[in-house]
Short mmCIF file of C-alpha atoms in Angstrom, two decimals:
data_model
loop_
_atom_site.label_atom_id
_atom_site.label_comp_id
_atom_site.label_asym_id
_atom_site.label_seq_id
_atom_site.Cartn_x
_atom_site.Cartn_y
_atom_site.Cartn_z
CA MET A 993 -53.68 -40.94 -42.66
CA ALA A 994 -52.70 -37.64 -44.23
CA GLN A 995 -50.93 -34.46 -43.84
CA ILE A 996 -53.40 -31.44 -43.56
CA LEU A 997 -52.67 -27.86 -43.40
CA GLN A 998 -55.10 -25.30 -42.12
CA VAL A 999 -54.91 -21.67 -42.68
CA GLY A 1000 -56.99 -19.78 -39.84
CA GLY A 1001 -57.34 -20.62 -36.33
CA GLY A 1002 -60.86 -18.85 -35.14
CA MET A 1003 -63.68 -20.66 -33.78
CA CYS A 1004 -64.58 -22.71 -36.77
CA GLY A 1005 -60.94 -23.23 -37.68
CA LEU A 1006 -60.37 -24.82 -34.33
CA LEU A 1007 -63.19 -27.08 -34.40
CA SER A 1008 -62.38 -28.17 -38.00
CA ALA A 1009 -58.68 -28.90 -37.01
CA VAL A 1010 -59.42 -30.98 -33.90
CA LEU A 1011 -62.17 -33.04 -35.75
CA LEU A 1012 -59.60 -34.05 -38.21
CA ALA A 1013 -56.64 -34.62 -35.62
CA LYS A 1014 -59.04 -37.03 -33.64
CA ASP A 1015 -59.26 -39.00 -36.73
CA GLY A 1016 -55.41 -39.47 -36.86
CA HIS A 1017 -54.42 -36.94 -39.43
CA ASP A 1018 -51.37 -34.96 -38.98
CA VAL A 1019 -52.85 -31.28 -38.81
CA THR A 1020 -50.93 -28.03 -38.69
CA LEU A 1021 -52.78 -24.81 -37.94
CA LEU A 1022 -51.32 -21.48 -38.99
CA GLU A 1023 -52.98 -18.59 -37.28
CA ARG A 1024 -51.98 -15.01 -38.16
CA ASP A 1025 -52.48 -13.50 -34.77
CA ALA A 1026 -49.78 -14.06 -32.62
CA MET A 1027 -51.27 -13.65 -29.20
CA GLU A 1028 -51.41 -17.06 -27.19
CA PRO A 1029 -55.34 -17.52 -25.78
CA PRO A 1030 -55.09 -16.70 -21.94
CA ALA A 1031 -56.11 -19.28 -19.91
CA ASP A 1032 -58.24 -17.40 -17.39
CA PRO A 1033 -61.62 -16.34 -18.76
CA GLU A 1034 -61.23 -12.75 -17.33
CA GLU A 1035 -57.90 -12.42 -18.90
CA ALA A 1036 -59.14 -13.52 -22.20
CA TRP A 1037 -61.75 -10.65 -21.95
CA GLU A 1038 -59.68 -8.11 -20.56
CA ARG A 1039 -56.47 -8.81 -22.62
CA TRP A 1040 -56.70 -10.95 -25.44
CA GLU A 1041 -56.68 -9.08 -28.73
CA ARG A 1042 -57.51 -10.58 -32.24
CA LYS A 1043 -57.05 -8.25 -34.80
CA GLY A 1044 -57.98 -10.64 -37.54
CA VAL A 1045 -61.58 -11.10 -36.23
CA ASN A 1046 -63.29 -7.79 -36.24
CA GLN A 1047 -66.42 -9.10 -34.46
CA PHE A 1048 -64.38 -10.31 -31.66
CA ARG A 1049 -65.89 -8.23 -29.19
CA MET A 1050 -69.46 -8.24 -30.46
CA LEU A 1051 -72.37 -10.16 -28.92
CA HIS A 1052 -71.92 -14.17 -29.59
CA PHE A 1053 -74.36 -17.04 -29.05
CA LEU A 1054 -74.01 -20.84 -29.72
CA GLN A 1055 -77.06 -22.33 -30.61
CA PRO A 1056 -78.50 -25.89 -29.11
CA ARG A 1057 -77.41 -27.55 -31.97
CA PHE A 1058 -74.07 -26.61 -31.36
CA ARG A 1059 -73.97 -28.06 -28.14
CA ALA A 1060 -75.77 -31.43 -29.24
CA ILE A 1061 -73.23 -31.98 -31.96
CA ALA A 1062 -70.06 -31.10 -29.81
CA GLU A 1063 -71.50 -33.45 -27.01
CA VAL A 1064 -71.25 -36.38 -29.35
CA HIS A 1065 -68.00 -35.25 -31.39
CA LEU A 1066 -66.31 -32.63 -29.22
CA PRO A 1067 -66.96 -33.52 -25.53
CA GLU A 1068 -63.70 -32.04 -24.59
CA PHE A 1069 -64.78 -28.89 -26.04
CA VAL A 1070 -68.18 -29.30 -23.95
CA ASP A 1071 -66.00 -29.95 -20.87
CA ALA A 1072 -63.56 -26.86 -21.37
CA LEU A 1073 -66.72 -24.58 -21.95
CA ASP A 1074 -68.17 -25.86 -18.68
CA LYS A 1075 -64.87 -25.07 -17.00
CA ALA A 1076 -64.80 -21.61 -18.45
CA GLY A 1077 -67.90 -20.73 -16.67
CA ALA A 1078 -70.21 -20.88 -19.98
CA ALA A 1079 -73.90 -20.69 -19.67
CA ARG A 1080 -76.20 -23.48 -19.90
CA PHE A 1081 -79.51 -21.82 -21.40
CA ASN A 1082 -82.85 -23.27 -21.97
CA SER A 1083 -85.66 -21.17 -23.59
CA ILE A 1084 -88.30 -23.66 -21.94
CA ASP A 1085 -87.14 -22.58 -18.70
CA GLU A 1086 -88.15 -19.07 -19.09
CA ILE A 1087 -91.46 -19.57 -20.41
CA ASP A 1088 -94.55 -19.94 -18.18
CA ASP A 1089 -95.76 -23.46 -17.95
CA ALA A 1090 -99.35 -22.41 -19.38
CA VAL A 1091 -97.38 -21.72 -22.37
CA THR A 1092 -95.09 -24.73 -22.38
CA GLY A 1093 -97.52 -27.32 -21.09
CA ARG A 1094 -94.57 -28.02 -18.27
CA ARG A 1095 -91.29 -29.34 -19.19
CA ARG A 1096 -91.10 -32.57 -20.98
CA ALA A 1097 -88.49 -35.41 -21.01
CA ASP A 1098 -86.82 -34.18 -24.32
CA ASP A 1099 -86.60 -30.53 -23.74
CA ASP A 1100 -83.00 -30.70 -22.94
CA ARG A 1101 -82.44 -30.52 -26.63
CA PHE A 1102 -83.07 -26.72 -26.35
CA THR A 1103 -80.39 -26.23 -23.97
CA ALA A 1104 -77.57 -23.79 -25.38
CA LEU A 1105 -73.99 -23.74 -24.01
CA THR A 1106 -72.71 -20.21 -24.43
CA GLY A 1107 -70.51 -17.47 -23.60
CA ARG A 1108 -68.63 -14.26 -24.79
CA ARG A 1109 -66.58 -14.86 -27.82
CA PRO A 1110 -62.97 -14.34 -26.42
CA VAL A 1111 -64.10 -16.66 -23.14
CA ILE A 1112 -65.40 -19.52 -25.44
CA GLU A 1113 -62.52 -19.19 -28.17
CA SER A 1114 -59.85 -19.36 -25.53
CA ALA A 1115 -61.18 -22.31 -24.17
CA MET A 1116 -61.36 -23.88 -27.24
CA GLY A 1117 -57.96 -22.93 -28.02
CA ALA A 1118 -56.72 -24.72 -24.93
CA VAL A 1119 -58.50 -28.07 -26.10
CA ALA A 1120 -56.65 -27.81 -29.43
CA ASP A 1121 -53.04 -27.20 -27.95
CA SER A 1122 -53.67 -30.26 -25.92
CA THR A 1123 -54.89 -32.64 -28.93
CA PRO A 1124 -52.65 -34.98 -30.26
CA ARG A 1125 -51.44 -34.75 -33.84
CA LEU A 1126 -52.62 -31.23 -33.92
CA THR A 1127 -49.87 -28.34 -34.29
CA VAL A 1128 -51.08 -24.95 -33.72
CA ARG A 1129 -48.48 -22.23 -34.93
CA ARG A 1130 -49.57 -18.75 -34.15
CA GLY A 1131 -48.15 -15.61 -35.69
CA VAL A 1132 -47.97 -17.04 -38.81
CA ALA A 1133 -49.10 -15.32 -41.98
CA VAL A 1134 -49.57 -16.92 -45.32
CA ALA A 1135 -48.88 -15.28 -48.54
CA GLY A 1136 -50.05 -17.72 -51.11
CA LEU A 1137 -50.50 -21.14 -52.31
CA LEU A 1138 -48.20 -23.78 -53.88
CA THR A 1139 -48.99 -26.17 -56.64
CA GLY A 1140 -48.33 -29.37 -58.35
CA ALA A 1141 -49.59 -31.82 -60.97
CA SER A 1142 -53.13 -30.96 -61.99
CA ALA A 1143 -55.91 -33.71 -61.64
CA ASN A 1144 -58.53 -32.14 -63.68
CA GLY A 1145 -56.87 -29.33 -65.84
CA HIS A 1146 -57.24 -27.00 -62.93
CA PRO A 1147 -54.69 -26.03 -60.64
CA HIS A 1148 -54.08 -28.45 -57.64
CA VAL A 1149 -52.76 -27.11 -54.30
CA THR A 1150 -50.02 -28.78 -52.50
CA GLY A 1151 -49.40 -26.37 -49.84
CA VAL A 1152 -48.83 -22.95 -48.95
CA ARG A 1153 -45.86 -20.36 -48.71
CA THR A 1154 -45.82 -18.14 -45.65
CA GLU A 1155 -44.64 -14.35 -45.53
CA SER A 1156 -41.52 -15.30 -44.23
CA GLY A 1157 -40.65 -17.55 -47.08
CA GLU A 1158 -41.35 -21.01 -45.54
CA GLU A 1159 -42.98 -23.79 -47.70
CA ILE A 1160 -45.25 -25.84 -46.05
CA ARG A 1161 -46.83 -28.99 -47.89
CA ALA A 1162 -49.79 -30.97 -47.31
CA ASP A 1163 -52.35 -33.50 -48.76
CA LEU A 1164 -54.98 -31.01 -48.18
CA VAL A 1165 -55.12 -27.33 -47.42
CA ILE A 1166 -58.20 -26.10 -45.46
CA ASP A 1167 -58.98 -22.28 -45.60
CA ALA A 1168 -60.46 -21.56 -42.41
CA MET A 1169 -59.70 -17.67 -42.57
CA GLY A 1170 -63.44 -16.40 -42.11
CA ARG A 1171 -65.19 -13.53 -43.46
CA ARG A 1172 -61.70 -12.01 -44.27
CA SER A 1173 -60.15 -14.89 -46.39
CA ALA A 1174 -57.83 -13.93 -49.29
CA LEU A 1175 -58.45 -17.19 -50.99
CA PRO A 1176 -60.17 -15.75 -54.22
CA ARG A 1177 -57.11 -13.55 -54.85
CA TRP A 1178 -54.66 -16.36 -53.99
CA LEU A 1179 -56.60 -18.72 -56.46
CA THR A 1180 -56.26 -16.06 -59.15
CA ASP A 1181 -52.59 -16.09 -58.58
CA ILE A 1182 -51.98 -19.62 -59.49
CA GLY A 1183 -54.30 -19.44 -62.48
CA ALA A 1184 -57.59 -20.88 -60.98
CA PRO A 1185 -60.90 -19.88 -62.96
CA PRO A 1186 -63.03 -17.11 -60.84
CA VAL A 1187 -64.76 -18.70 -57.89
CA PRO A 1188 -68.59 -18.07 -58.57
CA GLU A 1189 -69.41 -15.47 -55.81
CA GLU A 1190 -72.47 -14.02 -54.20
CA GLU A 1191 -71.85 -10.87 -51.96
CA GLU A 1192 -73.73 -8.10 -50.68
CA ASP A 1193 -73.96 -5.83 -47.65
CA CYS A 1194 -76.24 -7.61 -45.34
CA GLY A 1195 -78.03 -4.43 -44.82
CA PHE A 1196 -78.18 -4.16 -40.97
CA ILE A 1197 -75.88 -2.40 -38.35
CA TYR A 1198 -75.37 -3.65 -34.58
CA TYR A 1199 -74.71 -1.59 -31.63
CA GLY A 1200 -73.86 -3.94 -28.42
CA ARG A 1201 -72.70 -4.12 -24.82
CA HIS A 1202 -72.00 -6.53 -22.38
CA PHE A 1203 -72.66 -6.34 -18.49
CA ARG A 1204 -72.10 -8.26 -15.64
CA SER A 1205 -74.27 -9.22 -12.35
CA ASP A 1206 -72.82 -8.96 -8.96
CA ASP A 1207 -73.88 -12.38 -7.84
CA GLY A 1208 -73.46 -14.50 -11.03
CA SER A 1209 -77.10 -14.61 -11.96
CA LEU A 1210 -78.59 -13.70 -15.16
CA PRO A 1211 -81.57 -11.56 -16.14
CA PRO A 1212 -85.01 -12.61 -16.84
CA VAL A 1213 -85.86 -13.31 -20.42
CA GLN A 1214 -89.20 -11.75 -21.06
CA GLY A 1215 -89.70 -13.06 -24.80
CA GLY A 1216 -87.38 -14.12 -27.35
CA LEU A 1217 -83.49 -13.77 -27.58
CA LEU A 1218 -84.00 -11.79 -30.83
CA THR A 1219 -87.17 -9.65 -30.94
CA ALA A 1220 -88.26 -7.56 -33.62
CA LEU A 1221 -89.73 -4.01 -32.43
CA GLY A 1222 -90.65 -2.07 -35.38
CA THR A 1223 -87.89 -0.49 -37.00
CA ILE A 1224 -85.33 -1.96 -34.61
CA SER A 1225 -84.72 -5.35 -33.21
CA THR A 1226 -83.07 -6.37 -29.67
CA LEU A 1227 -80.65 -9.09 -28.89
CA LEU A 1228 -80.62 -10.32 -25.39
CA LEU A 1229 -78.01 -13.12 -24.92
CA PRO A 1230 -76.77 -14.75 -21.87
CA ALA A 1231 -73.14 -15.62 -21.69
CA ASP A 1232 -70.57 -16.84 -19.35
CA ASN A 1233 -69.71 -16.32 -15.65
CA GLY A 1234 -72.80 -14.09 -14.87
CA THR A 1235 -72.52 -12.17 -17.98
CA TRP A 1236 -74.75 -11.04 -20.94
CA GLY A 1237 -74.83 -8.89 -24.10
CA ILE A 1238 -77.53 -6.63 -25.16
CA GLY A 1239 -77.82 -5.53 -28.70
CA ILE A 1240 -79.75 -3.27 -30.99
CA VAL A 1241 -80.13 -3.81 -34.58
CA THR A 1242 -81.25 -1.31 -37.02
CA SER A 1243 -81.24 -1.26 -40.81
CA ALA A 1244 -78.03 0.32 -42.36
CA GLU A 1245 -80.39 2.83 -44.47
CA ASP A 1246 -81.93 4.08 -40.97
CA LYS A 1247 -79.35 6.81 -40.47
CA GLN A 1248 -81.12 8.46 -37.59
CA MET A 1249 -80.59 5.43 -35.64
CA ARG A 1250 -76.93 5.72 -36.04
CA ALA A 1251 -76.81 8.14 -32.68
CA LEU A 1252 -76.98 4.81 -30.94
CA LYS A 1253 -73.13 4.50 -30.85
CA ASP A 1254 -73.74 7.05 -28.10
CA VAL A 1255 -73.70 5.44 -24.70
CA ASP A 1256 -76.29 7.67 -23.29
CA LYS A 1257 -78.59 7.42 -26.24
CA TRP A 1258 -78.27 3.52 -26.49
CA THR A 1259 -78.87 3.30 -22.78
CA ALA A 1260 -82.19 5.42 -23.14
CA VAL A 1261 -83.44 3.38 -25.83
CA VAL A 1262 -82.98 0.12 -24.16
CA ARG A 1263 -84.52 1.46 -20.69
CA ASP A 1264 -87.42 2.34 -22.64
CA ILE A 1265 -87.95 -1.41 -23.80
CA PRO A 1266 -89.63 -3.42 -20.79
CA ALA A 1267 -88.30 -6.47 -21.95
CA ALA A 1268 -85.03 -5.27 -22.15
CA ALA A 1269 -84.69 -2.74 -19.43
CA PRO A 1270 -83.86 -5.26 -16.66
CA TRP A 1271 -80.60 -6.20 -18.72
CA LEU A 1272 -79.21 -2.97 -17.79
CA GLU A 1273 -79.17 -3.89 -14.03
CA GLY A 1274 -75.51 -4.82 -14.03
CA GLU A 1275 -71.91 -3.57 -14.48
CA PRO A 1276 -70.84 -2.58 -17.75
CA LEU A 1277 -68.06 -4.42 -19.22
CA ASP A 1278 -67.70 -2.07 -22.21
CA GLU A 1279 -66.74 1.47 -21.98
CA ARG A 1280 -68.21 2.16 -25.41
CA ILE A 1281 -71.14 0.87 -27.73
CA ALA A 1282 -69.41 -1.62 -29.90
CA VAL A 1283 -70.41 -1.24 -33.33
CA MET A 1284 -70.30 -3.43 -36.35
CA ALA A 1285 -71.41 -2.47 -40.01
CA GLY A 1286 -70.75 -3.19 -43.27
CA ILE A 1287 -71.38 -7.18 -42.88
CA PRO A 1288 -71.41 -8.89 -46.23
CA ASP A 1289 -73.62 -11.98 -46.96
CA ARG A 1290 -71.09 -13.97 -49.20
CA HIS A 1291 -71.24 -17.27 -50.48
CA ARG A 1292 -68.72 -19.10 -52.93
CA THR A 1293 -69.04 -21.95 -54.90
CA PHE A 1294 -65.92 -24.48 -55.60
CA VAL A 1295 -67.58 -26.92 -57.88
CA VAL A 1296 -68.81 -25.57 -60.83
CA ASP A 1297 -71.10 -27.91 -63.66
CA GLY A 1298 -69.49 -30.89 -61.74
CA GLU A 1299 -65.86 -29.80 -61.72
CA PRO A 1300 -63.91 -28.33 -58.83
CA VAL A 1301 -62.19 -25.04 -59.85
CA VAL A 1302 -59.35 -26.11 -57.53
CA THR A 1303 -58.35 -29.36 -56.09
CA GLY A 1304 -56.15 -30.21 -52.90
CA LEU A 1305 -58.15 -27.10 -51.11
CA VAL A 1306 -61.63 -26.59 -49.42
CA ALA A 1307 -62.90 -23.57 -47.74
CA VAL A 1308 -64.86 -24.29 -44.71
CA ALA A 1309 -67.25 -22.23 -42.37
CA ASP A 1310 -67.28 -18.38 -43.21
CA ALA A 1311 -64.53 -18.74 -45.83
CA TRP A 1312 -66.98 -20.65 -47.69
CA ALA A 1313 -70.20 -18.58 -46.75
CA CYS A 1314 -71.04 -16.06 -44.19
CA THR A 1315 -73.97 -14.17 -43.05
CA ASN A 1316 -75.81 -11.55 -40.92
CA PRO A 1317 -74.92 -12.35 -37.43
CA SER A 1318 -78.25 -11.27 -35.63
CA VAL A 1319 -79.67 -14.92 -35.66
CA GLY A 1320 -76.45 -16.21 -34.11
CA ARG A 1321 -76.15 -19.18 -36.23
CA GLY A 1322 -72.53 -18.48 -38.00
CA ILE A 1323 -70.30 -20.65 -35.47
CA THR A 1324 -73.23 -23.52 -35.37
CA ILE A 1325 -73.34 -23.55 -39.05
CA GLY A 1326 -69.52 -23.49 -39.20
CA LEU A 1327 -69.58 -26.68 -36.76
CA ILE A 1328 -71.92 -28.30 -39.13
CA HIS A 1329 -69.75 -27.67 -42.33
CA ALA A 1330 -66.50 -28.80 -40.21
CA LEU A 1331 -68.14 -32.05 -39.24
CA ALA A 1332 -69.44 -32.58 -43.04
CA LEU A 1333 -65.61 -32.11 -44.10
CA ARG A 1334 -64.35 -34.66 -41.54
CA GLU A 1335 -67.39 -37.27 -42.74
CA THR A 1336 -66.29 -36.57 -46.61
CA VAL A 1337 -62.46 -37.05 -45.81
CA ALA A 1338 -63.22 -40.22 -44.05
CA ALA A 1339 -65.47 -41.56 -46.50
CA GLN A 1340 -63.55 -40.26 -49.48
CA GLY A 1341 -59.70 -40.40 -48.58
CA PHE A 1342 -57.05 -38.48 -50.70
CA ASP A 1343 -56.45 -40.86 -53.58
CA ASP A 1344 -58.65 -38.89 -55.80
CA PRO A 1345 -58.42 -34.94 -54.94
CA ALA A 1346 -61.24 -34.04 -57.65
CA ALA A 1347 -63.66 -36.87 -56.27
CA LEU A 1348 -62.93 -35.53 -52.67
CA ALA A 1349 -63.96 -31.88 -53.64
CA ARG A 1350 -67.07 -33.10 -55.38
CA ALA A 1351 -68.01 -34.99 -52.34
CA PHE A 1352 -67.26 -32.04 -50.07
CA HIS A 1353 -69.46 -29.93 -52.28
CA ASP A 1354 -72.33 -32.28 -52.12
CA LYS A 1355 -71.94 -32.75 -48.43
CA THR A 1356 -71.96 -29.26 -47.92
CA MET A 1357 -75.07 -28.55 -50.24
CA GLU A 1358 -76.86 -31.36 -47.96
CA THR A 1359 -76.03 -30.16 -44.47
CA ALA A 1360 -74.74 -26.49 -44.50
CA GLU A 1361 -76.34 -24.73 -47.54
CA PRO A 1362 -79.85 -25.28 -46.18
CA TRP A 1363 -79.13 -23.17 -43.15
CA TYR A 1364 -77.42 -20.73 -45.08
CA ARG A 1365 -80.29 -19.97 -47.30
CA ALA A 1366 -82.82 -19.85 -44.79
CA THR A 1367 -80.76 -17.46 -42.73
CA LEU A 1368 -80.61 -15.10 -45.88
CA ALA A 1369 -84.23 -15.36 -46.53
CA PHE A 1370 -85.10 -14.54 -42.71
CA ASP A 1371 -82.86 -11.38 -43.12
CA SER A 1372 -84.27 -10.49 -46.50
CA ALA A 1373 -87.66 -10.37 -45.19
CA ARG A 1374 -86.73 -8.52 -41.85
CA LEU A 1375 -84.97 -5.73 -43.63
CA ALA A 1376 -88.01 -5.32 -46.14
CA GLU A 1377 -90.13 -5.14 -43.28
CA ILE A 1378 -88.25 -2.46 -41.55
CA GLY A 1379 -88.00 -0.61 -44.96
CA ALA A 1380 -91.85 -0.61 -45.22
CA GLN A 1381 -92.13 0.85 -41.64
CA LEU A 1382 -89.63 3.64 -42.34
CA ASP A 1383 -91.63 4.55 -45.61
CA GLY A 1384 -94.86 4.39 -43.54
CA ARG A 1385 -96.53 1.97 -45.52
CA GLU A 1386 -97.67 -1.85 -44.61
CA TYR A 1387 -95.43 -4.27 -45.10
CA VAL A 1388 -96.83 -7.11 -48.02
CA SER A 1389 -94.46 -10.15 -48.32
CA ASP A 1390 -94.20 -11.91 -51.69
CA ASP A 1391 -92.89 -15.02 -50.25
CA PRO A 1392 -95.23 -17.78 -50.27
CA THR A 1393 -93.99 -19.28 -46.67
CA PHE A 1394 -94.17 -16.02 -45.21
CA PRO A 1395 -98.11 -16.82 -44.02
CA ILE A 1396 -96.66 -20.08 -42.48
CA VAL A 1397 -93.87 -18.40 -40.75
CA GLN A 1398 -96.65 -16.04 -39.20
CA ALA A 1399 -98.74 -18.82 -38.08
CA LEU A 1400 -95.98 -20.54 -36.60
CA ILE A 1401 -95.19 -17.56 -34.61
CA ALA A 1402 -98.61 -16.96 -33.81
CA GLY A 1403 -99.38 -20.63 -32.51
CA ALA A 1404 -96.23 -20.46 -30.47
CA ALA A 1405 -97.85 -18.38 -27.64
CA GLN A 1406 -100.90 -20.72 -27.54
CA ASP A 1407 -99.79 -24.44 -28.45
CA PRO A 1408 -96.90 -26.04 -26.78
CA ASP A 1409 -96.26 -28.14 -29.87
CA VAL A 1410 -95.90 -25.09 -31.99
CA LEU A 1411 -93.86 -23.55 -29.54
CA ARG A 1412 -91.37 -26.31 -29.73
CA GLY A 1413 -91.60 -26.41 -33.32
CA LEU A 1414 -90.70 -22.45 -33.28
CA LEU A 1415 -87.51 -23.17 -30.72
CA SER A 1416 -86.41 -26.08 -32.91
CA ILE A 1417 -86.02 -23.88 -35.92
CA GLY A 1418 -84.54 -21.24 -33.85
CA GLY A 1419 -82.04 -23.41 -32.20
CA MET A 1420 -81.24 -25.07 -35.35
CA ILE A 1421 -82.47 -28.35 -34.41
CA ALA A 1422 -84.49 -28.66 -37.34
CA THR A 1423 -84.90 -26.88 -40.65
CA PRO A 1424 -88.37 -25.87 -41.49
CA ASP A 1425 -88.42 -28.69 -44.15
CA GLU A 1426 -87.61 -31.39 -41.40
CA LEU A 1427 -89.97 -29.62 -38.97
CA PHE A 1428 -93.00 -29.79 -41.23
CA SER A 1429 -92.33 -33.08 -42.43
CA ASP A 1430 -94.27 -34.00 -39.32
CA ALA A 1431 -97.86 -33.78 -41.24
CA ALA A 1432 -99.70 -33.20 -37.44
CA LEU A 1433 -97.58 -30.51 -36.54
CA PHE A 1434 -97.92 -28.87 -39.72
CA GLU A 1435 -101.91 -29.02 -39.55
CA LYS A 1436 -101.60 -27.68 -36.14
CA VAL A 1437 -99.55 -24.48 -37.42
CA LEU A 1438 -101.80 -23.91 -40.57
CA GLY A 1439 -104.87 -23.67 -37.69
CA PHE A 1440 -103.22 -20.19 -36.56
CA ALA A 1441 -102.93 -18.94 -40.29
CA GLY A 1442 -104.26 -15.39 -40.30
CA GLN A 1443 -104.02 -14.50 -36.70
CA GLU A 1444 -102.56 -11.44 -35.71
CA VAL A 1445 -99.23 -11.62 -34.00
CA ALA A 1446 -99.39 -9.84 -30.84
CA PRO A 1447 -96.65 -6.76 -31.24
CA PRO A 1448 -94.27 -6.81 -28.26
CA ASN A 1449 -94.39 -3.78 -25.94
CA ALA A 1450 -91.86 -1.20 -27.70
CA PRO A 1451 -91.30 2.27 -28.17
CA THR A 1452 -93.06 4.02 -31.16
CA ARG A 1453 -90.89 5.45 -33.90
CA GLU A 1454 -91.66 8.50 -32.81
CA LYS A 1455 -90.64 7.79 -29.27
CA LEU A 1456 -87.29 6.18 -30.55
CA LEU A 1457 -86.39 9.41 -32.53
CA GLU A 1458 -87.00 11.51 -29.30
CA LEU A 1459 -84.80 9.24 -27.52
CA VAL A 1460 -82.02 9.31 -29.94
CA GLY A 1461 -82.43 13.13 -30.96
#
């Protein structure tokens, strides 16, 4: 067993650290934010501050795939989330039997276990604190990396140096610092070659607010959790303890919609959307509209032409790749990636650091990379569609898969098998390639090609401008 040092204790960092500690490794987790997670869900919501996580108060959602993995590998997390009041939500239960063909024996796979970010992270933090062989040190900031003898001509990391000057050494260092990871700068400081990085603004702005019912119930879901409505999209996300979140997503280029940061104008727009209006019938939990902009899509590659740019260090979850959060995949992709690291470490060991780095790269490409790329493709198409509508022109996609996606959406309203196919992709249960390996289902989907997708009932562009004017 090894000494493992992890920098970053957000959601995915906690998951990674617990997985490795459960395998018998001695794991030390360093988290910059000093405040301990409150044990009470409401105290976590009201009092907990996470200055290092700019999306901490924004809407969150854990996909059904998250629950499925956690039930197998992290059942203690599932128990903690249940005890914290996390919502168990299944889209099948919200859809008329005439469309679903009634509930099936395997429809539990579509159940999500989710909640507000402070509540679910505090529950996870409590599990981490009680996990044997895992030491969580909060209020410890890292200044840079320590190095030792190189295995492949590139730097080999042997630990970190904290801002207080403490040196902590380990067999493996994990970067779980999320979107704001300082890793590229730290690697430059130790003489590593540049890490190939793709980065650009995702192009979306989020305007969100949370609510609570007076009886613990959740509003009805009429349509999808994420719904495209012309030049805007809505997010309607169940959470914990009778709470939920409402979000409006716009293009960053749509300057007229920036008025949505005003509570009254935001409320007026939500109230004019039939599927969203009932979600306003609750007690607002935020005085203001939470706004998130300037969100990067970023991807880093740590193995180039078969050679790691650094050994003794790996990056997981958002420190490796992060995407636009509108489809709610980030934490679930992070868990998939953390599980890939656990399996790589178990199979490879620590005797050959370069081989470990290569194996983790390969496992990342196999398990997490397809979801990252699929999310980017979805975002790109939606942003292009909004841009066309803002310009007053018809949206024509040059993506050859676009007609198949449209057929899948059209067929979901008419065929129970196609509906479950769409929910499988949406819930990250199956990638499109995995789904369409079922030849019979693929033929069904193709049967809906060319059909118009009925637009949801929503305000026109002119009405939107009037509401925010």
